mmCIF file of C-alpha atoms in Angstrom:
data_model
loop_
_atom_site.group_PDB
_atom_site.id
_atom_site.type_symbol
_atom_site.label_atom_id
_atom_site.label_comp_id
_atom_site.label_asym_id
_atom_site.label_seq_id
_atom_site.Cartn_x
_atom_site.Cartn_y
_atom_site.Cartn_z
ATOM 1 C CA MET A 1 75.684 90.809 114.823
ATOM 2 C CA VAL A 2 76.169 94.546 115.129
ATOM 3 C CA GLY A 3 73.892 96.872 113.218
ATOM 4 C CA PRO A 4 75.034 99.823 111.109
ATOM 5 C CA ASN A 5 73.505 102.309 113.568
ATOM 6 C CA GLU A 6 75.509 101.109 116.562
ATOM 7 C CA ARG A 7 76.494 103.918 118.929
ATOM 8 C CA LEU A 8 79.436 103.919 121.296
ATOM 9 C CA ALA A 9 78.665 104.111 125.001
ATOM 10 C CA ARG A 10 80.422 106.647 127.232
ATOM 11 C CA VAL A 11 82.807 104.045 128.606
ATOM 12 C CA GLN A 12 83.752 103.076 125.037
ATOM 13 C CA TRP A 13 84.464 106.711 124.170
ATOM 14 C CA LEU A 14 86.598 106.871 127.307
ATOM 15 C CA GLY A 15 88.525 103.849 126.008
ATOM 16 C CA VAL A 16 89.062 105.588 122.674
ATOM 17 C CA ALA A 17 90.339 108.690 124.474
ATOM 18 C CA VAL A 18 92.723 106.658 126.648
ATOM 19 C CA ALA A 19 94.024 104.804 123.589
ATOM 20 C CA PHE A 20 94.563 108.088 121.754
ATOM 21 C CA ALA A 21 96.387 109.521 124.785
ATOM 22 C CA GLY A 22 98.627 106.450 124.753
ATOM 23 C CA ILE A 23 99.480 107.060 121.107
ATOM 24 C CA VAL A 24 100.277 110.702 121.862
ATOM 25 C CA ALA A 25 102.494 109.657 124.780
ATOM 26 C CA ALA A 26 104.299 107.092 122.624
ATOM 27 C CA PHE A 27 104.989 109.607 119.867
ATOM 28 C CA ALA A 28 105.818 112.459 122.277
ATOM 29 C CA ASP A 29 109.386 111.216 122.548
ATOM 30 C CA GLY A 30 109.913 111.823 118.841
ATOM 31 C CA ILE A 31 108.300 115.269 118.708
ATOM 32 C CA GLY A 32 110.862 117.762 117.570
ATOM 33 C CA ALA A 33 113.214 114.987 116.515
ATOM 34 C CA ARG A 34 115.466 115.861 113.662
ATOM 35 C CA ASP A 35 116.480 112.236 113.244
ATOM 36 C CA ARG A 36 115.114 111.021 109.899
ATOM 37 C CA GLU A 37 114.943 107.384 111.035
ATOM 38 C CA THR A 38 112.844 108.305 114.066
ATOM 39 C CA LEU A 39 110.369 110.257 111.981
ATOM 40 C CA LEU A 40 110.223 107.495 109.352
ATOM 41 C CA GLY A 41 109.594 104.880 112.051
ATOM 42 C CA ASP A 42 106.832 106.990 113.587
ATOM 43 C CA ALA A 43 105.225 107.456 110.166
ATOM 44 C CA CYS A 44 105.371 103.708 109.483
ATOM 45 C CA GLY A 45 103.757 102.988 112.853
ATOM 46 C CA ALA A 46 100.970 105.479 112.189
ATOM 47 C CA LEU A 47 100.416 104.046 108.694
ATOM 48 C CA ALA A 48 100.255 100.518 110.102
ATOM 49 C CA ALA A 49 97.605 101.606 112.609
ATOM 50 C CA LEU A 50 95.535 103.244 109.874
ATOM 51 C CA LEU A 51 95.740 100.170 107.646
ATOM 52 C CA TRP A 52 94.811 97.863 110.530
ATOM 53 C CA ALA A 53 91.768 100.029 111.241
ATOM 54 C CA ALA A 54 90.915 99.985 107.529
ATOM 55 C CA THR A 55 90.792 96.180 107.544
ATOM 56 C CA THR A 56 88.248 96.275 110.361
ATOM 57 C CA VAL A 57 86.109 98.829 108.530
ATOM 58 C CA LEU A 58 86.379 96.864 105.286
ATOM 59 C CA ILE A 59 85.329 93.627 106.955
ATOM 60 C CA ARG A 60 82.344 95.224 108.675
ATOM 61 C CA ALA A 61 81.223 97.051 105.522
ATOM 62 C CA THR A 62 81.270 94.003 103.225
ATOM 63 C CA GLN A 63 79.763 90.540 103.159
ATOM 64 C CA LEU A 64 82.710 89.337 105.253
ATOM 65 C CA ALA A 65 80.806 90.623 108.296
ATOM 66 C CA ALA A 66 78.536 87.586 107.957
ATOM 67 C CA ALA A 67 81.387 85.148 107.193
ATOM 68 C CA SER A 68 82.963 82.884 109.781
ATOM 69 C CA ALA A 69 86.022 84.093 111.652
ATOM 70 C CA GLU A 70 88.096 81.357 110.016
ATOM 71 C CA LYS A 71 87.144 82.445 106.513
ATOM 72 C CA THR A 72 87.871 86.101 107.306
ATOM 73 C CA LEU A 73 91.260 85.169 108.755
ATOM 74 C CA LEU A 74 92.045 83.043 105.698
ATOM 75 C CA TYR A 75 91.341 86.008 103.402
ATOM 76 C CA GLN A 76 93.473 88.321 105.536
ATOM 77 C CA LEU A 77 96.401 85.885 105.571
ATOM 78 C CA ALA A 78 96.174 85.177 101.840
ATOM 79 C CA ILE A 79 96.211 88.867 100.947
ATOM 80 C CA SER A 80 99.040 89.527 103.408
ATOM 81 C CA ALA A 81 101.079 86.635 101.996
ATOM 82 C CA ALA A 82 100.739 88.135 98.524
ATOM 83 C CA LEU A 83 101.395 91.791 99.424
ATOM 84 C CA LEU A 84 103.949 91.728 102.235
ATOM 85 C CA PRO A 85 106.844 90.293 100.191
ATOM 86 C CA LEU A 86 106.364 93.146 97.728
ATOM 87 C CA ALA A 87 106.183 95.701 100.530
ATOM 88 C CA SER A 88 109.351 94.343 102.161
ATOM 89 C CA VAL A 89 111.298 95.034 98.981
ATOM 90 C CA ALA A 90 110.187 98.655 99.092
#
């Protein structure tokens, strides 16, 4: 189990930087785009990434950190099954 004071090693920070550079490269095609659909798609992709990261933070900050992987997955799927049909309508 990982403690709350865990620090990232240099190679992990390098991985974060490479991942961020990949995001910048992926979105670079849409920079300056006047196409509303392109900008909306980019915003949805960025929002999805933020929400995915939020699930990881939420799991690690609650009692789910000590739960089994199966139980955590069950909770994630149950919440998704309830919320995604509503989100698809929007």
